[in-house]
Short mmCIF file of C-alpha atoms in Angstrom, two decimals:
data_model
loop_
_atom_site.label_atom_id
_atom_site.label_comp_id
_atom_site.label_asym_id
_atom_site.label_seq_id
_atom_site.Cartn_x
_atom_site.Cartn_y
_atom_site.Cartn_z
CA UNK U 1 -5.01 12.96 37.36
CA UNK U 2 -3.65 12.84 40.81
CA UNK U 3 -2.70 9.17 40.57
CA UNK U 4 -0.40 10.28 37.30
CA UNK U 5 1.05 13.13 39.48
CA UNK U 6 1.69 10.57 41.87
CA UNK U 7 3.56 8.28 39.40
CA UNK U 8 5.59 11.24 38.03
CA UNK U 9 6.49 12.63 42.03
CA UNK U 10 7.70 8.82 42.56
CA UNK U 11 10.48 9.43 39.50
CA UNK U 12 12.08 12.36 40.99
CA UNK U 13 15.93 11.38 40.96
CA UNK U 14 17.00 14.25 43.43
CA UNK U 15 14.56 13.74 46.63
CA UNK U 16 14.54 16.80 49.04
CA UNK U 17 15.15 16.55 52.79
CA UNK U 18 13.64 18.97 54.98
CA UNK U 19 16.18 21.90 56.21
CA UNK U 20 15.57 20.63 59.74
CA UNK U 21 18.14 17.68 59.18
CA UNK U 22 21.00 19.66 57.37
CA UNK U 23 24.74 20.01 59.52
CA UNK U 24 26.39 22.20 58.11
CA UNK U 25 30.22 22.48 58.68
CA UNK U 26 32.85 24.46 58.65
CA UNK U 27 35.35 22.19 55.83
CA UNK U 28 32.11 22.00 54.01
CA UNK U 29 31.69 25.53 53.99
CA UNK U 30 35.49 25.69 52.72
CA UNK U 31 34.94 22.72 50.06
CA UNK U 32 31.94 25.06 48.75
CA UNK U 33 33.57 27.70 48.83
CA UNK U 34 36.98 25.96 46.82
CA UNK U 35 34.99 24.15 44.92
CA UNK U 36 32.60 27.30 43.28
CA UNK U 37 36.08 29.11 42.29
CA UNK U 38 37.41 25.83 40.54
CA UNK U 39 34.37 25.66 38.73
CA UNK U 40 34.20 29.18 37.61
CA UNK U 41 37.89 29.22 36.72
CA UNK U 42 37.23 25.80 34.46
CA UNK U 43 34.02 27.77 33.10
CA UNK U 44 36.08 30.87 31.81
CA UNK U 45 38.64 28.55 30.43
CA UNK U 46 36.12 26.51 28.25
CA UNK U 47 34.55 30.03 27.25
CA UNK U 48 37.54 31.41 25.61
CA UNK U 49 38.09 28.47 23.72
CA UNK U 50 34.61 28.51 22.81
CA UNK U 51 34.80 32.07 21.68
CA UNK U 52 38.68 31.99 20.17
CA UNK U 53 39.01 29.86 16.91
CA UNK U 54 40.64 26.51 16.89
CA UNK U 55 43.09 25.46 14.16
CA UNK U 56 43.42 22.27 12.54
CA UNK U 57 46.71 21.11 11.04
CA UNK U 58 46.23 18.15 8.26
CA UNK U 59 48.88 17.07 5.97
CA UNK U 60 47.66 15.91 2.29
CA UNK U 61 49.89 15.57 -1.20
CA UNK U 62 50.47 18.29 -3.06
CA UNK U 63 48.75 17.61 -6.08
CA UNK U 64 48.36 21.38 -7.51
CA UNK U 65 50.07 21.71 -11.32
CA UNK U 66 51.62 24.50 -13.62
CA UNK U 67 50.99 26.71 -10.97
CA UNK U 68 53.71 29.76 -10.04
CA UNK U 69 55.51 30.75 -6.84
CA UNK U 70 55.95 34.12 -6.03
CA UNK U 71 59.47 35.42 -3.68
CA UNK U 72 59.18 38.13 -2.03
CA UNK U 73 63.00 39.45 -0.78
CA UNK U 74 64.48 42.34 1.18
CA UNK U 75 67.54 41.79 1.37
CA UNK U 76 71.16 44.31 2.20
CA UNK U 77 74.54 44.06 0.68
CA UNK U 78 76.47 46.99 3.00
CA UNK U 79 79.87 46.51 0.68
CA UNK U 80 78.38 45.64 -2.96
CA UNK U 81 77.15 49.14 -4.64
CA UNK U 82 73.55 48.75 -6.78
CA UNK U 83 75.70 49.62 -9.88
CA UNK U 84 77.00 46.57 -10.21
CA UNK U 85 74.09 44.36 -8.20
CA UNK U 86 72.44 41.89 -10.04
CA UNK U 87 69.66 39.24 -9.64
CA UNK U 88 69.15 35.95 -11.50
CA UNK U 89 66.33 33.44 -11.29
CA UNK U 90 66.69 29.90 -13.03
CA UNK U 91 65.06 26.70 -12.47
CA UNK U 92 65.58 23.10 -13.35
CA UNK U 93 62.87 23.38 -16.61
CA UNK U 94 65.69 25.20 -18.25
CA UNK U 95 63.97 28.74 -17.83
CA UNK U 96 66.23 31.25 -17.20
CA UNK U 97 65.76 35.08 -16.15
CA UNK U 98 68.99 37.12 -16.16
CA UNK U 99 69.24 40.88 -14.39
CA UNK U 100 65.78 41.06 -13.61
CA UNK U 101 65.34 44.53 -13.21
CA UNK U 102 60.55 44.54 -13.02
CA UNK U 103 58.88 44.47 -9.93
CA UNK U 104 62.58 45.17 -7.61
CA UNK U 105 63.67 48.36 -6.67
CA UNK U 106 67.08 49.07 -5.31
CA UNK U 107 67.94 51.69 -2.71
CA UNK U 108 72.17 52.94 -2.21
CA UNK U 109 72.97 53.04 0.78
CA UNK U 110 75.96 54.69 2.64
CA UNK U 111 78.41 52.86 5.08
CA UNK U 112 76.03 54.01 7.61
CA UNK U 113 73.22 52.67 6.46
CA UNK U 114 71.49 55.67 5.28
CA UNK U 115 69.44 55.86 2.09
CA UNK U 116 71.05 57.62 -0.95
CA UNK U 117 69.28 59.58 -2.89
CA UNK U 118 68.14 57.42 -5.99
CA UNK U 119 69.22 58.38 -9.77
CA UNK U 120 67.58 57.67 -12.60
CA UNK U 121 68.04 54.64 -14.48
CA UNK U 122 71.20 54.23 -16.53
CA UNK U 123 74.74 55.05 -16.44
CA UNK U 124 75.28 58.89 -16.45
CA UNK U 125 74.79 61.57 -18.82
CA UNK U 126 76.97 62.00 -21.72
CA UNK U 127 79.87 64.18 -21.62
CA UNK U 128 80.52 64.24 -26.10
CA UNK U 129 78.01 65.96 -27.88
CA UNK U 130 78.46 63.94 -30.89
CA UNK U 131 78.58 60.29 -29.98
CA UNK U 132 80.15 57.70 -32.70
CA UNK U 133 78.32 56.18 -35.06
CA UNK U 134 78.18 52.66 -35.70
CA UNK U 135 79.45 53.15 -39.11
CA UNK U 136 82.05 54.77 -37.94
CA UNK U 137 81.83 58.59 -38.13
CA UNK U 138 80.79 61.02 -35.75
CA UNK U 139 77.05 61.94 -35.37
CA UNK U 140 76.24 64.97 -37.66
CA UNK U 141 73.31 66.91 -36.95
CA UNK U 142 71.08 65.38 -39.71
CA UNK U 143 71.65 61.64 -38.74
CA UNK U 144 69.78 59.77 -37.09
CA UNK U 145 71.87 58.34 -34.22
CA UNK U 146 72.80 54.27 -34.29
CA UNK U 147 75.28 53.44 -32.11
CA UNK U 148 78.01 50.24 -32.62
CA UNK U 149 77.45 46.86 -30.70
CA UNK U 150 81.27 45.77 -31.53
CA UNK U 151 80.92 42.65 -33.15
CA UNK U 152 77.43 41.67 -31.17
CA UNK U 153 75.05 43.07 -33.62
CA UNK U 154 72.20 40.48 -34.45
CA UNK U 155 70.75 41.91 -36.68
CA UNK U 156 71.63 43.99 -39.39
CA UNK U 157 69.51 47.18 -38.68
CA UNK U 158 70.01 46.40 -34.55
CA UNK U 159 71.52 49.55 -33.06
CA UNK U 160 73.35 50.24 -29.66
CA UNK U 161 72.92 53.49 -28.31
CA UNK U 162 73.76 53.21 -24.71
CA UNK U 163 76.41 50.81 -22.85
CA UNK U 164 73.75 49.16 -21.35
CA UNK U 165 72.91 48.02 -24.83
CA UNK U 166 76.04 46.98 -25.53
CA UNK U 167 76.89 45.27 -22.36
CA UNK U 168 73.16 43.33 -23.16
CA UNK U 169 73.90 42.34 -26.52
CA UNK U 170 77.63 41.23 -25.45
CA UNK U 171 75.07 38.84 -21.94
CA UNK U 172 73.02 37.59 -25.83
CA UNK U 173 76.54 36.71 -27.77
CA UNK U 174 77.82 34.76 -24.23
CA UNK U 175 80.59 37.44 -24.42
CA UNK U 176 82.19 39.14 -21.54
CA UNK U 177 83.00 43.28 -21.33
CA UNK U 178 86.75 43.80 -20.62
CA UNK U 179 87.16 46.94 -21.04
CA UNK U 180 84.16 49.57 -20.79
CA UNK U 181 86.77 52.43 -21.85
CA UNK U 182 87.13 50.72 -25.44
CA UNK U 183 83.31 51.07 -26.12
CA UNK U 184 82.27 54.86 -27.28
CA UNK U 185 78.87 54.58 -25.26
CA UNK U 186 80.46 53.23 -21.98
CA UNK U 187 82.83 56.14 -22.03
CA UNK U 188 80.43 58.83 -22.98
CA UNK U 189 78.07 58.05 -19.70
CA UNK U 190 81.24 57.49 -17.44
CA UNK U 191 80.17 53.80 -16.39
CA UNK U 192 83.77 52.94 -15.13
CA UNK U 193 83.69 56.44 -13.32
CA UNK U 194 80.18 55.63 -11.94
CA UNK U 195 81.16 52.80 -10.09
CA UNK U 196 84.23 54.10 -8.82
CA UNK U 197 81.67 56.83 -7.37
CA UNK U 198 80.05 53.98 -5.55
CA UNK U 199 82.56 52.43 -4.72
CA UNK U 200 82.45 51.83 -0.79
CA UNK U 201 78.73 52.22 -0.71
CA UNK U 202 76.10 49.33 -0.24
CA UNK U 203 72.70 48.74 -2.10
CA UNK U 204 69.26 47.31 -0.47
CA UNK U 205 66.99 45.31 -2.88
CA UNK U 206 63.99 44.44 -2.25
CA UNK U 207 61.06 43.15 -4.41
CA UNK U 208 59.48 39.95 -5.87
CA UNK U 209 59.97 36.67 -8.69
CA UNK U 210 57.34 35.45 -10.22
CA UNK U 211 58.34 31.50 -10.65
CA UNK U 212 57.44 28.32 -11.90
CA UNK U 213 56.78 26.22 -9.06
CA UNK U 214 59.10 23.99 -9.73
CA UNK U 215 62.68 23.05 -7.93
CA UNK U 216 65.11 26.30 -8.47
CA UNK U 217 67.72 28.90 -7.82
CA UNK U 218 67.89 32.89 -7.21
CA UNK U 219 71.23 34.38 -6.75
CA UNK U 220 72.09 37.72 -6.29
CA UNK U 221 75.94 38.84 -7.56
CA UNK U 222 77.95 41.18 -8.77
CA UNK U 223 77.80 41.34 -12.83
CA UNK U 224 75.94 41.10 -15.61
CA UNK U 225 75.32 37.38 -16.49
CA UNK U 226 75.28 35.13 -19.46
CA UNK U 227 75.86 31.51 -20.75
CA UNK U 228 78.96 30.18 -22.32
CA UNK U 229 79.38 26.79 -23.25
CA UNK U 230 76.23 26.06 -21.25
CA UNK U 231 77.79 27.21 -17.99
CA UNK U 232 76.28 30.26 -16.08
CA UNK U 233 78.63 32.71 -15.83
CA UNK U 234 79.27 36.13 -14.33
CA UNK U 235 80.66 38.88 -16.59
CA UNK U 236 83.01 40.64 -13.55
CA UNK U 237 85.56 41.89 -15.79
CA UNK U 238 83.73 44.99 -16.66
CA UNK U 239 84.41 46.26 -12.94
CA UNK U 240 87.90 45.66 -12.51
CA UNK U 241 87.86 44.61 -8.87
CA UNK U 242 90.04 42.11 -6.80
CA UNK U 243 87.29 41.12 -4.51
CA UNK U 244 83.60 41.19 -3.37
CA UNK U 245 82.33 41.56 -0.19
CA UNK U 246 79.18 39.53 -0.19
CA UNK U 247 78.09 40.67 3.65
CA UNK U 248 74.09 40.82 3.84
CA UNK U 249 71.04 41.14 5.70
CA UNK U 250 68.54 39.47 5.19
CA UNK U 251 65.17 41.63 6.12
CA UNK U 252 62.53 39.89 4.67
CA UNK U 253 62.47 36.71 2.52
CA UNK U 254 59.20 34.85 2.29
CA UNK U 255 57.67 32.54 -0.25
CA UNK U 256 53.73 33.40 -0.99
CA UNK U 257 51.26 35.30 1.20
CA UNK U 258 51.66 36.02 4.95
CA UNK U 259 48.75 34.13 6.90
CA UNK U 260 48.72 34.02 10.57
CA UNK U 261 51.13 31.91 12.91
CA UNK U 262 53.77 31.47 9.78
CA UNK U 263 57.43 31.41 10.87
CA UNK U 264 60.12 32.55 8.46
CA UNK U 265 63.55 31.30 9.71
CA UNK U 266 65.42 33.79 7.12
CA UNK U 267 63.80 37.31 8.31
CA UNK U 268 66.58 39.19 10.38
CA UNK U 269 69.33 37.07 9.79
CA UNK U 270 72.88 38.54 9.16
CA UNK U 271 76.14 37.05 7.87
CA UNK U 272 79.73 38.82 7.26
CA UNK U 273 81.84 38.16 5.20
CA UNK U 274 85.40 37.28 6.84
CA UNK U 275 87.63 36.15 3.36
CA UNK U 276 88.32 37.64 0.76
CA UNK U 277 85.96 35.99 -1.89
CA UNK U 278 83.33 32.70 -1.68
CA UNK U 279 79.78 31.98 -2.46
CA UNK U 280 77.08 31.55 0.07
CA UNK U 281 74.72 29.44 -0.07
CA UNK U 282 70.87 28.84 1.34
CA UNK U 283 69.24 25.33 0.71
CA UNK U 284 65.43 25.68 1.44
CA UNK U 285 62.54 23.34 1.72
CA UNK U 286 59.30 24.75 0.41
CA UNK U 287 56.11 23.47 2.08
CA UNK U 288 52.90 24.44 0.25
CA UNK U 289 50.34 25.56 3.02
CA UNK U 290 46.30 26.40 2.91
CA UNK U 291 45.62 28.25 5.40
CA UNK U 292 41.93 29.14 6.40
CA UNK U 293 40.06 31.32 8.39
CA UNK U 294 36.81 31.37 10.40
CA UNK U 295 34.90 33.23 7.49
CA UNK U 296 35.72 30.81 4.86
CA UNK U 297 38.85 32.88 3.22
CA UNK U 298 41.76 31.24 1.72
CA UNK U 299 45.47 31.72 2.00
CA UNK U 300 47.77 29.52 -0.66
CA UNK U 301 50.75 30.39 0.59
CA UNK U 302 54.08 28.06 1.59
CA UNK U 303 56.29 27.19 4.51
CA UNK U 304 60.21 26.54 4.25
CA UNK U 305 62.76 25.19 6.47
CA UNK U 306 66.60 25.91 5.33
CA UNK U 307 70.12 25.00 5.82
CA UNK U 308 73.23 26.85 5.26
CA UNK U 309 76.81 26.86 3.23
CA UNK U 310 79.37 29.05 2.70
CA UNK U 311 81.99 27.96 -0.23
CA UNK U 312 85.10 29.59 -0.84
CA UNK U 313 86.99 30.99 -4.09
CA UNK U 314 88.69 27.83 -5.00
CA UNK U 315 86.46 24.42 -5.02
CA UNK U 316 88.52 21.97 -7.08
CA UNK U 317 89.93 23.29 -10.24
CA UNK U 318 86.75 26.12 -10.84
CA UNK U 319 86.27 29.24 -9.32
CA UNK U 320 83.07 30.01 -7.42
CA UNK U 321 80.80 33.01 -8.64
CA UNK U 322 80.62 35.10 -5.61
CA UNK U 323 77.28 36.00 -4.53
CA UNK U 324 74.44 35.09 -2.32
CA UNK U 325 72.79 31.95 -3.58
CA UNK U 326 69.20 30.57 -2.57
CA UNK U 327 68.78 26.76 -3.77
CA UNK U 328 65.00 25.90 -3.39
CA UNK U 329 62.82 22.78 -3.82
CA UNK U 330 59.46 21.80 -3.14
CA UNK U 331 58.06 19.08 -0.34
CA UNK U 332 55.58 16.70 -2.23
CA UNK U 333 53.32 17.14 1.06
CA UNK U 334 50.88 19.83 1.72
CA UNK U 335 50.26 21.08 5.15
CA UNK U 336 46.66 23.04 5.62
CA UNK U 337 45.19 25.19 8.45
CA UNK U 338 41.47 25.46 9.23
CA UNK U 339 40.14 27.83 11.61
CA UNK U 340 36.90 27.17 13.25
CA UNK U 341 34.45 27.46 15.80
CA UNK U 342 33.93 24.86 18.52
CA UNK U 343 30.22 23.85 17.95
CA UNK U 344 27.51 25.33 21.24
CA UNK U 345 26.34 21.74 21.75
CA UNK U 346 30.02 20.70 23.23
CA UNK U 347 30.59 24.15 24.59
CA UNK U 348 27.37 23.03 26.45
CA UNK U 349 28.52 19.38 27.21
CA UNK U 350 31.85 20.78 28.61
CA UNK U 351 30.41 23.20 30.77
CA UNK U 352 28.00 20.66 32.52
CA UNK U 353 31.38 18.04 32.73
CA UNK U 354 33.15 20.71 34.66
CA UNK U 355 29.62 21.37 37.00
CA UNK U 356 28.97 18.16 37.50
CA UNK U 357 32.53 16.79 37.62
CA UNK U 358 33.31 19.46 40.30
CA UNK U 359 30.11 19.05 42.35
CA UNK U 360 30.49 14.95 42.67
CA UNK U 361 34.05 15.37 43.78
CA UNK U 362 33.70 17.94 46.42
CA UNK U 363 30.57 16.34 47.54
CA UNK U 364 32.72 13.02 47.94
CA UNK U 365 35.48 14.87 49.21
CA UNK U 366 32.56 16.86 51.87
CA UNK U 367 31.63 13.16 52.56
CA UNK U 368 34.65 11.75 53.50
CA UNK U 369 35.98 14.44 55.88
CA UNK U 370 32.30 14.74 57.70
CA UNK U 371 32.11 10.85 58.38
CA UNK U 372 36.11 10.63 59.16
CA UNK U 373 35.51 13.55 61.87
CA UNK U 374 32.34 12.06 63.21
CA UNK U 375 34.22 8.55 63.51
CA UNK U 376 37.42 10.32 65.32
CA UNK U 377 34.80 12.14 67.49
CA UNK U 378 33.03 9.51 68.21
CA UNK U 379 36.42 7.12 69.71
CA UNK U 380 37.56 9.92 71.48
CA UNK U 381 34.50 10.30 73.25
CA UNK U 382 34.53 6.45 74.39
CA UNK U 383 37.78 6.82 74.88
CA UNK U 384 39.48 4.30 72.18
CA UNK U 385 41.23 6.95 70.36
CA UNK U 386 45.39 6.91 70.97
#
């Protein structure tokens, strides 16, 4: 048994040396003293990394189909009242949504910037008691009421009882409203006089689109819109203005979820308008992004980079629609986050790099100063040192 001792004494790497033969010394003292705060500076590093997640970033194709892409907006017109605010979505599929009205709520706003008040929905109330009846007559008091669509009936039995009726079945026919005073309903909810109410105010809109994930447009203008002769068009005759001021603020304008560390270059940006009419125009880049936590949770959201374009009245021989336009497409490449955990076993392996790495250079550093003052000692005491 004692030989076996003996074999496993005569491994020891680290032999000890009696405290008789130490020397201490004053730069070792200082090299201890250095070297202990290094190492417990390095230590407290490497623990917050091994407590705080790490994130990592691979890009993969985007091979996700018939899926949908949700916008969320916020945006603020300070010259264009709600009244006359509209929002279309299209995208290159064909599909088409004109005045969305679900899921966004508009706020009036004064030149201030102070919330209005909101009204109900519609135009006003009526100011004739007996409105006129499609066929002609006045409303009597045992008729059921069925007001005129002028021409953009499409059906027989298909009745228009308000002016927003009439002003939708006119966006169906691809027909434009001159003149709101000519139509009975229009002129019994004061829509002309409405908008000359609002007239200096400004409208905030905020909300979301639901979209196909595919390459599209959203464009917010004044106008109710329709197609004629396969060209989008913007009915702005109804409002008898010279000009829009398309002036925003954009708040808020995001594509998908919010996960952590996202950047979106839109949110706060402002731009006035400094001529009299012109379209302006965003052209974004939509990134799909995963993005996933510690606990296994996960994000499908998107990225987007964008560039900028402001086009006057007059391009060529047509006339721009003005409005705020937002021209999207999608990047074939999908970037996804991962958080996790850096594992014990290198938490462990870093921490005894940073002991070790520490204690070998100070002790070589201790080394070299203790045999370079022993040598200088040493010539000075026979004399040799100049």
């Amino acid at each position: 048994m004692d030989s076996f001792i003996s074999k496993i004494r005569s491994l020891d790497a680290y032999p000890k040396i009696n405290e008789d033969f130490y020397s201490r010394t004053l730069s070792g003292g200082v090299i201890t003293l250095a070297s202990s705060i290094i190492m417990t500076l390095l230590f407290i590093s490497e623990l917050r990394l091994y407590l705080h997640a790490a994130t990592e970033t691979k890009l993969v194709v985007d091979t996700s189909r018939g899926e949908t892409l949700r916008i969320n907006f916020d945006i603020t017109f300070p010259a264009i009242p709600c009244s006359i605010l509209s929002v279309d979505a299209m995208d290159i599929s064909g599909e088409q949504h004109l005045d969305i009205r679900h899921d966004i709520i508009k706020k009036r706003i004064d030149v201030l910037g102070n919330v209005i008040e909101t009204r109900k929905e519609g135009i006003g109330s009526p100011t004739i008691d007996r409105p006129l009846q499609r066929h002609g007559g006045r409303l009597e008091h045992n008729e059921t009421y069925c007001g005129s669509c002028y021409g953009a009936e499409g059906s027989d039995d298909h009745c228009c009882n308000t002016c927003e009726d009439v002003r939708e079945a006119y966006r169906k026919k691809g027909w434009a409203l001159t003149n709101p005073d000519e139509i009975d309903q229009c002129k019994r909810e004061g829509f002309l006089e409405k908008i000359k109410e609002e007239e200096g105010e400004g409208c905030n809109m905020y909300g979301f689109l639901e979209v196909n994930k595919v390459a599209g447009n959203f464009h917010f203008a004044p106008g109710k819109s329709f197609q004629q002769s396969n060209v989008h068009v913007h009915d702005l005759l109804t409002f008898q203005k010279d000009s829009y001021n398309i002036s925003h603020n954009i708040n808020r304008l995001t594509y998908g979820e919010y996960f952590p560390g996202v950047m979106n270059p839109l949110d706060g940006v402002t731009w006035t308008q400094e001529t009299p009419h012109g379209m302006y125009q965003y052209f974004i880049k939509v990134v799909p992004t995963v993005y996933t936590d510690v606990s296994g949770h996960t994000i499908q959201s998107n990225q987007f980079s964008v560039t900028e374009h402001f086009k006057g009245a007059d391009f060529g021989r047509f006339q721009s629609i003005p409005g705020v336009f937002f021209f999207y497409d999608l990047s074939p490449i999908k970037v996804t986050f991962t958080e996790q955990h850096v594992s014990f076993l290198h938490f462990l392996t870093n921490v005894c790099a940073i002991v070790g790495g520490v204690f070998t250079v100070s002790g070589i550093l201790d080394s070299f100063i203790y045999h370079g003052q022993k040598a200088i000692k040493k010539k000075m005491e026979l004399g040799k040192f100049s």
